[in-house]
Short mmCIF file of C-alpha atoms in Angstrom, two decimals:
data_model
loop_
_atom_site.label_atom_id
_atom_site.label_comp_id
_atom_site.label_asym_id
_atom_site.label_seq_id
_atom_site.Cartn_x
_atom_site.Cartn_y
_atom_site.Cartn_z
CA MET A 1031 0.14 -0.07 0.20
CA ARG A 1032 2.35 2.13 1.26
CA LYS A 1033 4.79 1.51 -2.14
CA GLU A 1034 1.75 2.61 -4.17
CA GLN A 1035 0.98 5.83 -2.67
CA PHE A 1036 4.69 6.47 -3.70
CA LYS A 1037 4.20 5.69 -7.55
CA LYS A 1038 1.20 7.86 -7.33
CA ASN A 1039 2.90 10.89 -5.93
CA PRO A 1040 6.32 10.66 -6.33
CA ARG A 1041 7.11 14.04 -5.72
CA ASP A 1042 5.21 14.35 -2.24
CA ALA A 1043 7.16 10.92 -1.17
CA SER A 1044 10.44 13.11 -2.53
CA MET A 1045 9.60 16.13 -0.33
CA THR A 1046 8.53 14.36 2.42
CA THR A 1047 12.27 12.29 2.12
CA LYS A 1048 14.13 15.17 3.02
CA GLN A 1049 12.27 17.30 5.29
CA ASP A 1050 12.79 13.64 6.81
CA ASP A 1051 16.81 13.59 6.41
CA ASN A 1052 17.78 17.36 6.78
CA THR A 1053 15.17 17.93 9.80
CA PRO A 1054 17.67 16.01 12.41
CA LYS A 1055 20.82 17.43 11.04
CA SER A 1056 19.19 20.73 11.45
CA LEU A 1057 18.75 20.49 14.60
CA GLU A 1058 22.13 18.88 15.52
CA LEU A 1059 23.54 22.25 14.29
CA SER A 1060 26.27 23.24 17.22
CA GLU A 1061 26.85 26.20 18.07
CA GLY A 1062 30.00 26.27 16.05
CA GLN A 1063 28.64 25.13 13.01
CA LEU A 1064 25.99 28.41 13.11
CA GLU A 1065 29.05 30.09 13.24
CA VAL A 1066 30.83 29.05 10.20
CA HIS A 1067 27.42 29.43 8.00
CA PHE A 1068 26.77 33.00 9.67
CA ARG A 1069 30.34 33.99 8.06
CA ARG A 1070 30.41 32.44 4.96
CA LEU A 1071 27.05 34.33 4.40
CA ASN A 1072 28.72 37.46 5.75
CA LEU A 1073 25.67 37.66 9.05
CA ALA A 1074 28.29 39.31 10.92
CA HIS A 1075 25.15 41.36 13.22
CA THR A 1076 22.78 38.10 12.94
CA ARG A 1077 25.45 36.41 13.88
CA ARG A 1078 25.85 38.66 16.87
CA ILE A 1079 22.42 39.15 18.26
CA TYR A 1080 20.56 35.81 17.36
CA GLN A 1081 20.92 34.08 20.37
CA GLU A 1082 19.31 36.98 22.29
CA VAL A 1083 16.99 37.33 19.69
CA ALA A 1084 16.27 33.29 20.18
CA VAL A 1085 15.71 33.84 23.82
CA ARG A 1086 13.13 36.33 23.50
CA ALA A 1087 10.99 35.38 20.32
CA GLU A 1088 11.03 31.71 22.86
CA LYS A 1089 9.36 33.78 25.83
CA GLU A 1090 7.42 35.63 23.65
CA SER A 1091 5.70 32.62 21.50
CA TRP A 1092 6.96 34.20 18.31
CA SER A 1093 6.47 32.13 14.92
CA TYR A 1094 8.95 31.27 13.01
CA ARG A 1095 8.02 33.96 10.45
CA ASP A 1096 8.57 36.36 12.73
CA PHE A 1097 11.85 35.11 14.05
CA LEU A 1098 13.62 35.41 10.79
CA ALA A 1099 11.76 38.90 9.56
CA LEU A 1100 13.65 40.69 12.88
CA LEU A 1101 17.00 38.82 11.80
CA LEU A 1102 16.75 40.33 8.48
CA ALA A 1103 15.14 44.08 9.58
CA GLU A 1104 18.36 43.81 11.87
CA GLU A 1105 20.94 42.57 9.34
CA VAL A 1106 19.63 45.51 6.93
CA ALA A 1107 19.54 48.20 9.12
CA ARG A 1108 23.27 47.60 10.14
CA ARG A 1109 24.51 47.17 6.70
CA LYS A 1110 23.13 50.70 6.31
CA GLN A 1111 24.71 52.28 9.10
CA THR A 1112 27.81 50.74 8.24
CA ARG A 1113 27.26 51.61 4.92
CA LEU A 1114 26.57 55.15 5.84
CA GLN A 1115 29.34 55.71 8.48
CA ARG A 1116 32.33 54.14 5.52
CA CYS A 1117 30.99 56.62 2.64
CA THR A 1118 30.68 59.80 5.43
CA ARG A 1119 34.51 59.23 6.31
CA SER A 1120 35.56 58.58 2.47
CA ALA A 1121 33.61 61.61 1.71
CA HIS A 1122 36.51 63.73 3.46
CA PHE A 1123 34.11 66.27 4.57
CA PRO A 1124 36.15 69.06 6.91
CA PHE A 1125 33.62 68.89 9.53
CA PHE A 1126 29.63 67.54 9.96
CA LYS A 1127 26.82 69.47 8.82
CA THR A 1128 23.43 68.70 8.09
CA ILE A 1129 20.59 70.52 6.42
CA ASP A 1130 18.67 71.45 9.28
CA GLU A 1131 21.78 72.91 11.49
CA PHE A 1132 21.60 75.14 8.38
CA ASP A 1133 19.94 79.06 9.76
CA PHE A 1134 18.05 79.89 6.54
CA THR A 1135 16.68 83.30 8.16
CA LEU A 1136 20.02 85.07 7.74
CA GLN A 1137 19.63 84.82 4.36
CA SER A 1138 17.26 87.76 1.86
CA THR A 1139 17.24 85.73 -0.87
CA LEU A 1140 17.58 82.01 -0.39
CA ARG A 1141 14.89 79.88 0.95
CA GLU A 1142 15.11 75.91 1.97
CA SER A 1143 12.54 75.20 -0.99
CA VAL A 1144 15.73 75.96 -3.23
CA ILE A 1145 17.82 73.62 -1.82
CA GLY A 1146 14.89 70.94 -1.37
CA SER A 1147 15.46 70.34 -4.85
CA TYR A 1148 18.77 69.03 -4.34
CA LEU A 1149 18.22 66.96 -1.76
CA GLY A 1150 16.93 64.09 -3.99
CA LEU A 1151 17.18 61.48 -5.54
CA ASP A 1152 17.20 63.43 -9.29
CA PHE A 1153 19.96 65.98 -8.27
CA VAL A 1154 22.15 62.48 -8.75
CA THR A 1155 20.23 60.58 -11.52
CA GLU A 1156 19.30 64.08 -13.49
CA GLY A 1157 23.09 64.81 -13.15
CA ARG A 1158 22.56 68.53 -12.12
CA SER A 1159 24.94 70.67 -10.48
CA LEU A 1160 25.61 73.75 -8.09
CA ILE A 1161 27.33 77.16 -7.48
CA LEU A 1162 27.25 78.55 -4.19
CA HIS A 1163 28.58 81.98 -4.46
CA GLY A 1164 28.92 84.24 -1.53
CA LYS A 1165 31.72 86.09 0.96
CA THR A 1166 33.46 84.12 3.57
CA GLY A 1167 31.75 82.88 6.44
CA ARG A 1168 28.02 82.82 4.54
CA GLY A 1169 27.41 78.54 4.77
CA LYS A 1170 28.83 78.12 0.98
CA THR A 1171 30.81 74.69 2.60
CA HIS A 1172 28.21 74.20 4.98
CA LEU A 1173 25.50 73.80 2.73
CA ALA A 1174 27.98 71.79 0.12
CA VAL A 1175 28.78 69.20 3.09
CA ALA A 1176 24.93 69.02 3.70
CA ILE A 1177 23.90 68.36 0.20
CA GLY A 1178 27.04 66.12 0.01
CA TYR A 1179 25.81 64.35 3.15
CA ARG A 1180 22.08 63.71 1.55
CA ALA A 1181 23.75 61.92 -0.81
CA ILE A 1182 25.48 59.86 0.99
CA GLN A 1183 21.86 58.91 2.71
CA ASN A 1184 20.17 58.00 -0.24
CA GLY A 1185 22.49 55.43 -1.46
CA PHE A 1186 25.76 57.11 -3.75
CA GLU A 1187 28.80 58.18 -3.16
CA THR A 1188 30.40 61.78 -2.60
CA LEU A 1189 33.79 63.29 -2.61
CA PHE A 1190 35.02 66.11 -0.91
CA THR A 1191 38.08 68.51 -1.82
CA THR A 1192 39.25 72.03 -1.95
CA ALA A 1193 40.20 73.59 -5.23
CA ALA A 1194 43.99 73.85 -4.56
CA GLU A 1195 44.12 70.39 -3.92
CA LEU A 1196 42.93 68.82 -6.79
CA ILE A 1197 44.24 71.38 -8.66
CA GLU A 1198 47.76 70.49 -7.44
CA ASP A 1199 46.87 66.98 -7.41
CA LEU A 1200 46.22 66.60 -11.59
CA SER A 1201 48.67 68.95 -11.76
CA ASN A 1202 51.65 66.64 -9.88
CA ALA A 1203 50.12 63.62 -11.62
CA SER A 1204 49.95 65.38 -15.19
CA LYS A 1205 54.07 66.47 -14.79
CA ARG A 1206 54.03 61.96 -13.49
CA GLY A 1207 52.52 60.95 -17.05
CA ASN A 1208 49.82 59.49 -15.11
CA LEU A 1209 46.47 61.88 -15.57
CA GLN A 1210 44.56 59.62 -16.06
CA GLU A 1211 44.66 57.01 -13.76
CA SER A 1212 44.54 60.15 -11.22
CA LEU A 1213 41.56 61.56 -12.86
CA ALA A 1214 39.13 58.58 -11.49
CA THR A 1215 39.60 59.72 -7.71
CA TYR A 1216 37.53 62.80 -8.89
CA THR A 1217 35.77 61.36 -12.12
CA HIS A 1218 34.18 58.15 -10.08
CA PRO A 1219 32.02 59.49 -7.19
CA HIS A 1220 28.25 60.01 -7.95
CA VAL A 1221 29.01 63.40 -6.09
CA LEU A 1222 32.19 65.73 -6.15
CA VAL A 1223 32.34 68.82 -4.06
CA ILE A 1224 35.14 71.39 -5.23
CA ASP A 1225 35.66 73.62 -2.29
CA GLU A 1226 37.43 77.69 -2.16
CA VAL A 1227 37.57 78.04 -6.28
CA GLY A 1228 39.46 81.83 -5.88
CA TYR A 1229 40.46 81.55 -2.16
CA LEU A 1230 43.78 80.86 -3.34
CA THR A 1231 46.49 81.02 -6.12
CA TYR A 1232 46.47 78.45 -8.76
CA GLY A 1233 49.55 77.28 -11.32
CA PRO A 1234 49.48 77.70 -14.76
CA ASP A 1235 47.70 74.45 -15.62
CA ALA A 1236 44.78 74.65 -13.35
CA ALA A 1237 42.16 75.53 -16.19
CA ASN A 1238 43.29 72.23 -17.69
CA VAL A 1239 43.30 70.13 -15.31
CA LEU A 1240 40.08 71.37 -13.64
CA PHE A 1241 38.51 71.25 -17.30
CA HIS A 1242 39.70 67.45 -17.78
CA VAL A 1243 37.43 66.68 -14.52
CA VAL A 1244 33.86 68.54 -15.57
CA ASN A 1245 34.10 67.32 -18.95
CA ASP A 1246 34.22 63.64 -18.17
CA ARG A 1247 31.71 64.39 -15.23
CA HIS A 1248 29.53 65.93 -17.80
CA LEU A 1249 29.65 63.67 -20.46
CA ARG A 1250 28.53 60.91 -17.31
CA LYS A 1251 25.94 63.10 -16.09
CA ARG A 1252 27.71 62.93 -12.92
CA PRO A 1253 26.84 66.38 -10.25
CA MET A 1254 29.39 68.83 -8.71
CA ILE A 1255 29.01 71.56 -6.08
CA PHE A 1256 31.53 74.59 -6.36
CA THR A 1257 31.89 76.95 -3.68
CA THR A 1258 33.45 80.24 -4.54
CA ASN A 1259 33.56 84.14 -3.18
CA LYS A 1260 34.89 85.26 -6.47
CA PRO A 1261 31.71 86.27 -9.14
CA LEU A 1262 31.89 84.22 -12.65
CA ASN A 1263 33.49 86.51 -14.70
CA GLU A 1264 36.33 86.33 -12.69
CA TRP A 1265 37.06 82.73 -13.25
CA GLY A 1266 39.49 83.25 -16.07
CA LYS A 1267 41.88 85.57 -13.65
CA VAL A 1268 41.52 82.67 -10.90
CA LEU A 1269 42.31 79.54 -13.59
CA HIS A 1270 44.46 81.67 -16.52
CA ASP A 1271 42.62 81.33 -19.02
CA GLU A 1272 39.46 83.17 -20.07
CA ASP A 1273 38.70 80.60 -22.77
CA MET A 1274 38.78 77.16 -20.56
CA ALA A 1275 37.14 78.91 -17.79
CA ALA A 1276 33.89 79.63 -20.12
CA ALA A 1277 34.04 76.29 -21.27
CA ILE A 1278 33.46 74.61 -17.49
CA LEU A 1279 31.16 77.24 -16.29
CA ASP A 1280 29.17 76.25 -19.87
CA ARG A 1281 29.44 72.85 -18.65
CA VAL A 1282 28.44 72.94 -14.86
CA LEU A 1283 25.34 75.67 -15.64
CA GLU A 1284 24.01 73.67 -18.42
CA ARG A 1285 22.08 71.00 -16.21
CA GLY A 1286 23.15 73.23 -12.57
CA ARG A 1287 22.07 76.37 -10.74
CA PHE A 1288 24.00 80.03 -9.65
CA ILE A 1289 22.80 80.65 -6.21
CA HIS A 1290 24.22 83.67 -4.48
CA LEU A 1291 24.54 83.36 -0.31
CA ASP A 1292 24.49 87.02 1.00
CA GLY A 1293 23.64 87.96 5.51
CA PRO A 1294 26.01 88.03 7.72
CA SER A 1295 29.45 85.92 8.46
CA GLY A 1296 27.68 82.67 10.50
CA ARG A 1297 31.90 83.10 11.91
CA THR A 1298 31.67 86.44 13.25
CA ARG A 1299 27.98 87.31 13.42
CA HIS A 1300 28.49 86.89 17.37
CA LEU A 1301 30.70 90.15 17.32
CA ASN A 1302 27.97 92.43 15.58
CA LEU A 1303 30.01 93.51 13.13
CA GLU A 1304 27.79 94.44 11.03
CA GLU A 1305 26.81 97.39 13.21
CA VAL A 1306 28.20 101.17 13.01
CA LEU A 1307 31.78 101.40 14.87
CA PRO A 1308 31.91 104.14 17.71
CA GLY A 1309 33.88 107.17 16.91
CA GLY A 1310 36.61 108.97 18.45
CA ARG A 1311 38.43 107.92 21.13
CA ASP A 1312 36.18 104.62 21.73
CA ARG A 1313 36.67 103.21 18.26
CA ALA A 1314 40.84 103.26 19.40
CA ARG A 1315 40.39 101.76 22.45
CA ILE A 1316 41.97 98.28 21.76
CA SER A 1317 42.47 96.07 24.79
CA GLY A 1318 42.02 98.80 27.31
CA ILE A 1319 44.50 101.23 25.78
CA ASP A 1320 43.18 104.87 25.08
CA LEU A 1321 44.29 106.67 22.51
CA PRO A 1322 47.16 108.54 21.84
CA GLU A 1323 47.57 112.65 23.45
CA PHE A 1324 49.56 112.65 19.74
CA PRO A 1325 48.66 109.98 17.17
CA GLU A 1326 51.34 108.83 14.87
CA PRO A 1327 51.33 110.33 11.49
CA THR A 1328 50.04 108.45 8.66
CA VAL A 1329 49.42 108.57 4.70
CA ASP A 1330 45.82 110.10 4.75
CA ASN A 1331 47.20 112.62 7.47
CA ALA A 1332 50.37 113.53 5.44
CA LYS A 1333 48.06 113.85 2.18
CA MET A 1334 45.97 116.79 3.91
CA TRP A 1335 48.94 118.63 5.71
CA ILE A 1336 50.90 118.52 2.20
CA ARG A 1337 47.05 120.02 0.78
CA ILE A 1338 47.12 122.46 3.42
CA VAL A 1339 50.69 123.72 3.00
CA LYS A 1340 49.86 124.45 -1.33
CA THR A 1341 47.30 126.29 -0.56
CA VAL A 1342 48.98 128.69 1.86
CA PHE A 1343 51.99 129.49 -0.56
CA ARG A 1344 49.08 129.69 -3.49
CA MET A 1345 47.44 132.53 -1.30
CA ILE A 1346 50.66 134.03 -0.80
CA TRP A 1347 51.64 133.83 -4.74
CA TYR A 1348 48.40 135.23 -5.45
CA TRP A 1349 48.32 137.98 -3.32
CA ARG A 1350 51.78 139.15 -3.74
CA SER A 1351 51.04 139.54 -6.82
CA ARG A 1352 48.86 141.49 -5.98
CA GLY A 1353 50.91 143.89 -3.58
CA SER A 1354 49.34 143.58 -0.84
CA LEU A 1355 48.73 140.54 1.67
CA MET A 1356 45.89 141.44 3.78
CA GLY A 1357 46.47 144.85 4.31
CA TRP A 1358 50.56 144.46 4.50
CA PRO A 1359 52.72 145.76 2.85
CA ILE A 1360 54.61 142.35 0.79
CA THR A 1361 57.74 143.90 1.36
CA SER A 1362 57.82 142.90 4.92
CA PRO A 1363 60.72 140.75 5.99
CA GLN A 1364 58.03 138.21 6.94
CA PHE A 1365 56.09 137.82 4.22
CA SER A 1366 59.32 137.60 1.34
CA VAL A 1367 58.60 134.65 -0.82
CA LYS A 1368 60.32 134.03 -3.80
CA SER A 1369 58.78 134.41 -6.95
CA TYR A 1370 57.83 130.76 -7.95
CA PRO A 1371 55.11 130.10 -9.80
CA PRO A 1372 52.20 127.97 -8.00
CA SER A 1373 54.38 124.68 -9.56
CA GLU A 1374 58.01 125.45 -8.48
CA MET A 1375 56.48 126.58 -5.52
CA TRP A 1376 54.91 123.17 -4.97
CA TYR A 1377 58.00 121.32 -5.72
CA SER A 1378 59.99 123.35 -3.35
CA VAL A 1379 57.70 122.44 -0.59
CA ARG A 1380 58.00 118.46 -1.43
CA THR A 1381 61.64 118.26 -1.73
#
């Protein structure tokens, strides 16, 4: 009878046989054997927590499905956190800032909704770019770091570098003859942040090496973020090549945007430097030192006295030509002045 059942439904029989064969083996797995399986599957976090979760599951009478679901959820969350930490370290951010920490109330033109379009997946998938312009301390680097970090949270890679570091690195690579190998450092990441364009002086090939990076990323639709304190029409002077700078900006802004940041400096805002400084002796007090009774001569003071002396000599020459000076005879010894014309008189004063 039993043989007839196996013949009628051989598939069920084979499944039953496998269950009978594997069930005792699975129950006989030792802790060491489980460790081997966890390591082979790279389930590092599950290997650390499964015993604690198993005890909890037995106490609360979880189903096998719930037990497995929790282990998988914990493993995925752990891997996501580990990846986030690893990518943040490899991004080489100078500091850690998020978009929530940026004070948009200090900006008169920039609104959070404008930056919001650069915080989603479209920023990377569509290859958008961004140029953040403003004076020092206005939060350009803060925004660049925050956008780059959000890209990491969205599953992409970000690299942060300064313009000086990038140009120097690629210039040296070009001299060694391995420019193409070094370019991969800046063209591979999904998002590239280039900070402080125009702050320092660059070498004569600055525009050339920067163009290689921008052109490659533009063709592959990979976004770039620039921060600069120079207006766009001065990038040619900064990079020593007007035409190449125009080509760089043309590619960056084709799918990019230029944003100007104003407001007070975030670094010195607590000093209220934007307010009108007091005048007179109060302004000159530095560390409790009063304004000296006889101030040191300055260039402005010297020019002022020269103009006064020049005016006096012109008046004397004019009144001498009239024959009198305020009713006093010009022949008086205290008013005897040579008949210099004003120009020669001025020369004699300066010498």
